[in-house]
CSV table of C-alpha atoms and ligand atoms in Angstrom, one decimal:
chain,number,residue,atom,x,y,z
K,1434,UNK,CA,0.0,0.0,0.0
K,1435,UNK,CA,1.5,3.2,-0.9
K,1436,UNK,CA,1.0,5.4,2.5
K,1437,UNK,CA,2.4,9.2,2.1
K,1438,UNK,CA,-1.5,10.3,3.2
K,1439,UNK,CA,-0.6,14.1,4.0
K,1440,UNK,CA,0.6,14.3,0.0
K,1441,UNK,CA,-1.7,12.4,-1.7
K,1442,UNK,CA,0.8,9.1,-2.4
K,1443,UNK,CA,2.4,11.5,-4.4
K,1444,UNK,CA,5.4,9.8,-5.5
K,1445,UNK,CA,8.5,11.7,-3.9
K,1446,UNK,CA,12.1,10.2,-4.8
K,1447,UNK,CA,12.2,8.5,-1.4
K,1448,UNK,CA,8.6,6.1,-1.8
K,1449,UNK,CA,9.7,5.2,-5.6
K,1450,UNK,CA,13.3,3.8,-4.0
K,1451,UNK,CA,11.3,2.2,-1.4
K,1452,UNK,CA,8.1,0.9,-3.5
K,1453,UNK,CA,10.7,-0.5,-6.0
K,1454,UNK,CA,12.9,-2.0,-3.7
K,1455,UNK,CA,9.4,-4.0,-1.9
K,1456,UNK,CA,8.0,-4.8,-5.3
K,1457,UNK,CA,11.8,-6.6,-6.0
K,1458,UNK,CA,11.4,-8.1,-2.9
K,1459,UNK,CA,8.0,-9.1,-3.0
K,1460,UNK,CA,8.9,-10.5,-6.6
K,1461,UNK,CA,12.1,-12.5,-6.0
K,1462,UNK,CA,9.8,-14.5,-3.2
K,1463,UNK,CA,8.4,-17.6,-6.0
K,1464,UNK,CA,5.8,-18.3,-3.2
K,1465,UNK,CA,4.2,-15.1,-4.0
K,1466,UNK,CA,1.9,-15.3,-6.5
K,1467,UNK,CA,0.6,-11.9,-7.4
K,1468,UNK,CA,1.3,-8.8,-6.2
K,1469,UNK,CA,-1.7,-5.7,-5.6
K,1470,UNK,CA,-0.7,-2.2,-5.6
K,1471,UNK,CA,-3.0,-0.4,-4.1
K,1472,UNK,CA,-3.1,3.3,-2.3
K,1473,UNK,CA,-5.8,5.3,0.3
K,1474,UNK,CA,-9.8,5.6,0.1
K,1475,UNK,CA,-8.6,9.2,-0.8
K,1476,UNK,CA,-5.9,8.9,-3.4
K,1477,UNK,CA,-4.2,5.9,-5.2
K,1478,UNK,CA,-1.1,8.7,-6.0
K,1479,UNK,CA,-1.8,12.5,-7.1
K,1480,UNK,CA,1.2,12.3,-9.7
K,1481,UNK,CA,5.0,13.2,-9.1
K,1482,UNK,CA,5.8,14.5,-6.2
K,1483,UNK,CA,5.4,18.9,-7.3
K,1484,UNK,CA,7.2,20.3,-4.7
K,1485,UNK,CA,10.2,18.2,-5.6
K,1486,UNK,CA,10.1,19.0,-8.7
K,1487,UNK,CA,10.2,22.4,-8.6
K,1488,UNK,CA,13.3,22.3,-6.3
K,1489,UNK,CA,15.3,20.3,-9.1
K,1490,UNK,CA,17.3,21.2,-12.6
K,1491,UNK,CA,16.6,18.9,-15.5
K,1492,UNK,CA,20.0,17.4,-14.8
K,1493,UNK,CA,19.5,16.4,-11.5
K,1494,UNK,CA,16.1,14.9,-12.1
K,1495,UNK,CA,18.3,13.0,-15.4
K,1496,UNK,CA,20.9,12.4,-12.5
K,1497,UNK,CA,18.3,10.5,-10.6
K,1498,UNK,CA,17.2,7.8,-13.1
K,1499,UNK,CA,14.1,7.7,-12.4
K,1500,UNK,CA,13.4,6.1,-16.0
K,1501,UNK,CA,15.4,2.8,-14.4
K,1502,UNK,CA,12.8,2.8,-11.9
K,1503,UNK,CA,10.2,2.5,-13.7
K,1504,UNK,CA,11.4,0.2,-16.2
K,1505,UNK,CA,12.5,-2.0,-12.9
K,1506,UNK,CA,8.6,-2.4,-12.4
K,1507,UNK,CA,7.6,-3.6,-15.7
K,1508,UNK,CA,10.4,-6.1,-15.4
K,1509,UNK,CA,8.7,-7.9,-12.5
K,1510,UNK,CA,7.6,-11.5,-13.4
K,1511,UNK,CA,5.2,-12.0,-10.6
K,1512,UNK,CA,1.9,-10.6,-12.0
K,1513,UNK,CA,0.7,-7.1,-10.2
K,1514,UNK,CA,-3.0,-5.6,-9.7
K,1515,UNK,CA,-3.5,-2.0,-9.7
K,1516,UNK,CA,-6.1,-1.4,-6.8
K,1517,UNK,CA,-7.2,2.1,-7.5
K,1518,UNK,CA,-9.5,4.4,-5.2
K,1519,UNK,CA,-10.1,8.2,-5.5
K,1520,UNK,CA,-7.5,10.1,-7.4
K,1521,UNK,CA,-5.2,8.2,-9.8
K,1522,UNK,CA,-3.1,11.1,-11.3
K,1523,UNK,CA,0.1,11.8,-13.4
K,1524,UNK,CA,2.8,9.4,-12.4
K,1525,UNK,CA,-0.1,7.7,-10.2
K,1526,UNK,CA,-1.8,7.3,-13.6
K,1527,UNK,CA,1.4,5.9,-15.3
K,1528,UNK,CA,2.0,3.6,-12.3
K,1529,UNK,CA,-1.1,2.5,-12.7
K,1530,UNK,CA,-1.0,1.5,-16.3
K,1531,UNK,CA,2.5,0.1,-15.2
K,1532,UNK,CA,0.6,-2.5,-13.8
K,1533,UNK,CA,-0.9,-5.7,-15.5
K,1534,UNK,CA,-4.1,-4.7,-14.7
K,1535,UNK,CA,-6.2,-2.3,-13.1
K,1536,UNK,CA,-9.3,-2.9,-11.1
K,1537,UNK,CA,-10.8,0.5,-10.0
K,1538,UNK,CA,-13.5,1.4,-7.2
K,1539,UNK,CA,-16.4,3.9,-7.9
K,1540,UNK,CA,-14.4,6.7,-6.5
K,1541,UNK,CA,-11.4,6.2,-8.5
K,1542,UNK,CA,-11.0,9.5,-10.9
K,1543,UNK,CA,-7.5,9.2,-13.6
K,1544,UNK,CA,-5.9,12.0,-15.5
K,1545,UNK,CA,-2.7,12.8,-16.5
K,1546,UNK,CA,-2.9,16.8,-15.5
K,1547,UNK,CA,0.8,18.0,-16.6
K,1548,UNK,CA,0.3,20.3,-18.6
K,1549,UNK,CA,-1.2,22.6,-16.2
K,1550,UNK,CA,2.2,22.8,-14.4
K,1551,UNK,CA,4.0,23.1,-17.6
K,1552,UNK,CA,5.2,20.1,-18.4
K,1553,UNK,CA,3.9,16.5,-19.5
K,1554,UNK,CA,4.0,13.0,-18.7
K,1555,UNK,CA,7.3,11.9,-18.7
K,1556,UNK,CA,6.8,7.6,-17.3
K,1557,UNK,CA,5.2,6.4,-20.2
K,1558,UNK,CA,1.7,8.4,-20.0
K,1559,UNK,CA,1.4,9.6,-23.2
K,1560,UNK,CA,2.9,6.0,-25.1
K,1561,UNK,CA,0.1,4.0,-22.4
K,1562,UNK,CA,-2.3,5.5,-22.2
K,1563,UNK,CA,-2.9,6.2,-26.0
K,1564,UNK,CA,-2.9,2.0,-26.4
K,1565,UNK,CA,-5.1,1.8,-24.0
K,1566,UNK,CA,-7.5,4.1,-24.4
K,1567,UNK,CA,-7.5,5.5,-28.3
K,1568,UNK,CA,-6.2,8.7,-29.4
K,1569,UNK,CA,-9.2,10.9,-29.0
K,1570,UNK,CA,-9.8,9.9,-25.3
K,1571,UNK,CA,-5.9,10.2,-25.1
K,1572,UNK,CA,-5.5,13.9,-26.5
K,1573,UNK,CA,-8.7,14.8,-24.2
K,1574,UNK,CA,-6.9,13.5,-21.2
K,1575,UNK,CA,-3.8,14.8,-21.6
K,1576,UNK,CA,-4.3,18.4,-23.3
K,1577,UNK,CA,-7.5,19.5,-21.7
K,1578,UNK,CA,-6.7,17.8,-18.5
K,1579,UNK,CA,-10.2,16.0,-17.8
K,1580,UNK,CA,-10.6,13.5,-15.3
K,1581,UNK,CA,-12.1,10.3,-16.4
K,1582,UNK,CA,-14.2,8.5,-13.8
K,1583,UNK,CA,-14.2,4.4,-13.1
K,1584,UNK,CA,-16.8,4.1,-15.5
K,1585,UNK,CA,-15.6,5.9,-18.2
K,1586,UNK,CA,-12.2,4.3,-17.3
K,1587,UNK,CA,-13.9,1.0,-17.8
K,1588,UNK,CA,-15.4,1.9,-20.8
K,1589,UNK,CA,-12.1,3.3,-22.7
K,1590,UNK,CA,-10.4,-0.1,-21.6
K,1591,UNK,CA,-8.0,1.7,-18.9
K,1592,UNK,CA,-9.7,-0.5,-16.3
K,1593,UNK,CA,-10.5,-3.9,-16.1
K,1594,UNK,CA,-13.4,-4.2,-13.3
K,1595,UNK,CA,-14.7,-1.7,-11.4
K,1596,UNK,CA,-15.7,-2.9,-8.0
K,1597,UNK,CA,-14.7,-2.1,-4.3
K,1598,UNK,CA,-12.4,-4.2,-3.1
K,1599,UNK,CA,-12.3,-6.8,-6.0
K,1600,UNK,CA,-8.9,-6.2,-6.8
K,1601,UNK,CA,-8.0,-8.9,-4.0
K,1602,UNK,CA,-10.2,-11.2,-5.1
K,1603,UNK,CA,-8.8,-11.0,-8.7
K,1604,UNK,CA,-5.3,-11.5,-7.2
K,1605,UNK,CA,-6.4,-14.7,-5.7
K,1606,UNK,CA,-7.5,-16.0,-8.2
K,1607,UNK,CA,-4.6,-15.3,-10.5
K,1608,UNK,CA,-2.6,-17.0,-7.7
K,1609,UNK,CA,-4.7,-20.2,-7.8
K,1610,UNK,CA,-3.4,-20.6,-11.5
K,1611,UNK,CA,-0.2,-22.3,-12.5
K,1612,UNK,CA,2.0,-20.1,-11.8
K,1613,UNK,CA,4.6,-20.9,-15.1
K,1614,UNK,CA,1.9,-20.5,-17.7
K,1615,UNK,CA,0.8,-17.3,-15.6
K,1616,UNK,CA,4.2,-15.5,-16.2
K,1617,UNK,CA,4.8,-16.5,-19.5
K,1618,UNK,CA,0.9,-15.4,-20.5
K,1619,UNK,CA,1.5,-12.2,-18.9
K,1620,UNK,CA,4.6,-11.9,-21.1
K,1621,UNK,CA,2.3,-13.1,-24.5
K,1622,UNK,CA,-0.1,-10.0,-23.5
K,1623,UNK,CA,2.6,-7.4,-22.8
K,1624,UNK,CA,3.7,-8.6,-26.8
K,1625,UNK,CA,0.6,-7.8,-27.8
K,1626,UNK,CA,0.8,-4.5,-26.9
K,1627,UNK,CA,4.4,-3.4,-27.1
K,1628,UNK,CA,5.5,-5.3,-30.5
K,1629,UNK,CA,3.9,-6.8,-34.0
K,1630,UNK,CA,1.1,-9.4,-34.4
K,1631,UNK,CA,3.5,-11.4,-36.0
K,1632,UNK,CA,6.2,-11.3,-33.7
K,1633,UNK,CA,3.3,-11.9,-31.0
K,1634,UNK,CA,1.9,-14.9,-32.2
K,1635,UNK,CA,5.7,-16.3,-32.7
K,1636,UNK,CA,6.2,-15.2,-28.8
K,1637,UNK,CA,3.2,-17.0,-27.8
K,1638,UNK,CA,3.6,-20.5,-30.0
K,1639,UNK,CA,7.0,-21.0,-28.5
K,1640,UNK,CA,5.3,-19.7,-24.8
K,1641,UNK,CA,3.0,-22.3,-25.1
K,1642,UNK,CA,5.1,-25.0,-25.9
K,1643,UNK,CA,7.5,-23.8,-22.4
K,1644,UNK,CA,4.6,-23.8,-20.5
K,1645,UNK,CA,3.5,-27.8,-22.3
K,1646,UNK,CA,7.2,-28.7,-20.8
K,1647,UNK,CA,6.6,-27.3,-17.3
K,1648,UNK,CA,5.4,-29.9,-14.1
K,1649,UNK,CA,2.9,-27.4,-13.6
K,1650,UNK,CA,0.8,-28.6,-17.1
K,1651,UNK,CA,1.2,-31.9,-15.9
K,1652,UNK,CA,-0.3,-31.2,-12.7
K,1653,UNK,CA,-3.2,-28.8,-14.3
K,1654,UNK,CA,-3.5,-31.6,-17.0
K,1655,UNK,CA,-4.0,-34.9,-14.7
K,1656,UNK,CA,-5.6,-32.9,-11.9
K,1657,UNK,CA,-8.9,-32.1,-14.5
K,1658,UNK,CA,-8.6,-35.6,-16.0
K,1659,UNK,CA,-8.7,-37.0,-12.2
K,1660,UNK,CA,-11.6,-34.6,-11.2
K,1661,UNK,CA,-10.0,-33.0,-8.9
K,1662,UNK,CA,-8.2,-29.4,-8.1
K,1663,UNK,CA,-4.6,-29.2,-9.3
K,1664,UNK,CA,-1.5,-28.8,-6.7
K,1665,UNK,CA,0.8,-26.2,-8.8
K,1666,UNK,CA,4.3,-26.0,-7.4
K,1667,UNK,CA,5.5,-23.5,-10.0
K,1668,UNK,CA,7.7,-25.7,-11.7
D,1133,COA,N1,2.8,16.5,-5.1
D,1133,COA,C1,3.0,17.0,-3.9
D,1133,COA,N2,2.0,17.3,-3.0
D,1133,COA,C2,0.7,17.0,-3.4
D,1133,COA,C3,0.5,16.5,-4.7
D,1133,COA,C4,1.6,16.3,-5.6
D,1133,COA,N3,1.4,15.7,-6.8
D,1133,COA,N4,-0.9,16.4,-4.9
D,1133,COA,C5,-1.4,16.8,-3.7
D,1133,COA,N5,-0.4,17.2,-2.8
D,1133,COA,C6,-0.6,17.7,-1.5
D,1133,COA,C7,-1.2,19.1,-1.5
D,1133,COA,O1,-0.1,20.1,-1.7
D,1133,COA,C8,-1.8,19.2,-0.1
D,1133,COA,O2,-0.8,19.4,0.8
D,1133,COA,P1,-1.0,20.5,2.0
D,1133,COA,O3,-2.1,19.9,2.8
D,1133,COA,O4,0.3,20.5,2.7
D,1133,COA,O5,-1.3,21.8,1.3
D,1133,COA,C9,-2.3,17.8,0.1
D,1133,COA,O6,-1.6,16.9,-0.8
D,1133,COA,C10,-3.8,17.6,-0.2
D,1133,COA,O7,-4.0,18.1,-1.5
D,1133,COA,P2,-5.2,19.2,-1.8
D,1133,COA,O8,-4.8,19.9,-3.1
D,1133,COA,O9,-5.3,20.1,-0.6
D,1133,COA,O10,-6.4,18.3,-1.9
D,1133,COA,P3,-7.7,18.5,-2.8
D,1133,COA,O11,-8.7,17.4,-2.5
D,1133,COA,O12,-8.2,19.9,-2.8
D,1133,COA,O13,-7.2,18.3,-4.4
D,1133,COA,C11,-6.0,17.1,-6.1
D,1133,COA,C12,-6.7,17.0,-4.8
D,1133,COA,C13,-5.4,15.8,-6.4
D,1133,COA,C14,-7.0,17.5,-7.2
D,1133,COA,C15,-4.9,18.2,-6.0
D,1133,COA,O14,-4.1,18.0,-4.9
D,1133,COA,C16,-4.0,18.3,-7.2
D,1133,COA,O15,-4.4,18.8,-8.3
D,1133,COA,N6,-2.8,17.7,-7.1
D,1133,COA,C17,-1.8,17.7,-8.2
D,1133,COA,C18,-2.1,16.7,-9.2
D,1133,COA,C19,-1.1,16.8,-10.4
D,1133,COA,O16,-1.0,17.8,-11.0
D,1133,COA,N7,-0.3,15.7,-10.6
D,1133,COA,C20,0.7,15.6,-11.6
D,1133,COA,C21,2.0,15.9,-11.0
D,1133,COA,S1,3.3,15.9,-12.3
C-alpha cells in the first residue's frame, strides 16, 4: 500500500526507491503469486511528487534515473494488480497502467494533469495510455486535463473491473493458477501491446510450448482428468 497520506501518495524520490525495492522483494519470493498495488480511500497517487520538482534542474532529475525505476517495475515477473481508489493522477496514472491490470473502485478518478504545471508525462503516459484508451480519449486527457471516472475508465479499456475491493479477489484467483503459464501469459499480452502481431503470435507459439514442458501442465492436466483441483508448485 503506498502510504504518504498528508501528500496524496504522491510519489517523492524516497517512496519510488522504497516501492521499487518492496516490489523486487516481494517478486524474487516464488511463493508469491501476485502482487496488488494499491493506495488510500482518498488517493491511489496525485502524480510526481510537485514540490520536488520544482526544487530540481533537468539534470539532477536526469541524474536520478528515475526512467530505471520505472522500467525495474515492468520487469517484474510475478503478475501485479493496480487497486485504485479516488485520485489516480500523473505518475499515479502511469503507475497504474504500469501495472498488469487495473481494477478501479467507484471513486477512483484518472488524469494525466501536466500540462497545467508546464510540463507533461514523462513515465510512459502519453505511449500507455494512447494504447489503452484511443487517441481521442488520449488527446482529451492529456491536453484539456479531464478526469475520467471508473466508469468511463472502464469503458475506454484503462480499467479492467470496477468494483470495491475486487482487486483482492482477482489476485487470488490469478494466484490459484499455475503459476509458469501465468508469467509467461503475462509476457504473450505485454507482446501484444508493445511489439507486431507477427512477432506476438511467434512469442506466444514457443510460450505455449515452455509452459507444455513445465510440471505445472502436468499437474493442471492430470488434476482435471482426475476430477480433482490441481496442486501447482511452480515448476
Ligand atoms: N505533489 C505534492 N503534493 C501534493 C500533490 C503532488 N502531486 N498532490 C497533492 N499534494 C498535497 C497538497 O499540496 C496538499 O498538501 P498541504 O495539505 O500541505 O497543502 C495535500 O496533498 C492535499 O491536497 P489538496 O490539493 O489540498 O487536496 P484537494 O482534495 O483539494 O485536491 C488534487 C486534490 C489531487 C486535485 C490536487 O491535490 C492536485 O491537483 N494535485 C496535483 C495533481 C497533479 O498535477 N499531478 C501531476 C503531477 S506531475
Amino acid at each position: 500500500m503506498l502510504n504518504r497520506p498528508q501528500q496524496l501518495n504522491a510519489l517523492s524520490e524516497e517512496l519510488m526507491a522504497e516501492l521499487v525495492s518492496e516490489l523486487q522483494r516481494l517478486d524474487r519470493d516464488h511463493a508469491i503469486r501476485c502482487i496488488v498495488l494499491g493506495g488510500s480511500e482518498r488517493a491511489f497517487a496525485a502524480g510526481a511528487d510537485i514540490g520536488e520538482l520544482a526544487r530540481s534542474s533537468a539534470i539532477e532529475l536526469y541524474y536520478a534515473r528515475r526512467v530505471e525505476r520505472w522500467d525495474a517495475i515492468r520487469n517484474l515477473w510475478t503478475p501485479l494488480v493496480a487497486a485504485v481508489s479516488g485520485y489516480c493522477l500523473g505518475g499515479g496514472c502511469e503507475l497504474a497502467l504500469s501495472c498488469d491490470l487495473i481494477i478501479a473502485s467507484e471513486t477512483a478518478r484518472f488524469g494525466q494533469p501536466e500540462t497545467s504545471l508546464g510540463i507533461i508525462p514523462g513515465a510512459g503516459g502519453t505511449q500507455r495510455l494512447t494504447r489503452a484508451v484511443g487517441k481521442a480519449t488520449a488527446m482529451d486527457v492529456i491536453l484539456s486535463g479531464r478526469l475520467l471516472s471508473a466508469e468511463e475508465a472502464l469503458d475506454a479499456g484503462l480499467v479492467s473491473r470496477v468494483v470495491a475491493r475486487e482487486a483482492w479477489r482477482v489476485a487470488r484467483d490469478i494466484a490459484l493458477k499455475g503459476p509458469v503459464a501465468t508469467r509467461l501469459a503475462k509476457e504473450a499480452v505485454d507482446r501484444a501491446y508493445e511489439s507486431t502481431l507477427q512477432l506476438g503470435l511467434e512469442y506466444e507459439r514457443r510460450a505455449l510450448y515452455l509452459a507444455f514442458a513445465s510440471e505445472d501442465a502436468k499437474e493442471g492436466l492430470t488434476a482435471f482428468t482426475e476430477k480433482r483441483k490441481p496442486d501447482f508448485k511452480g515448476h
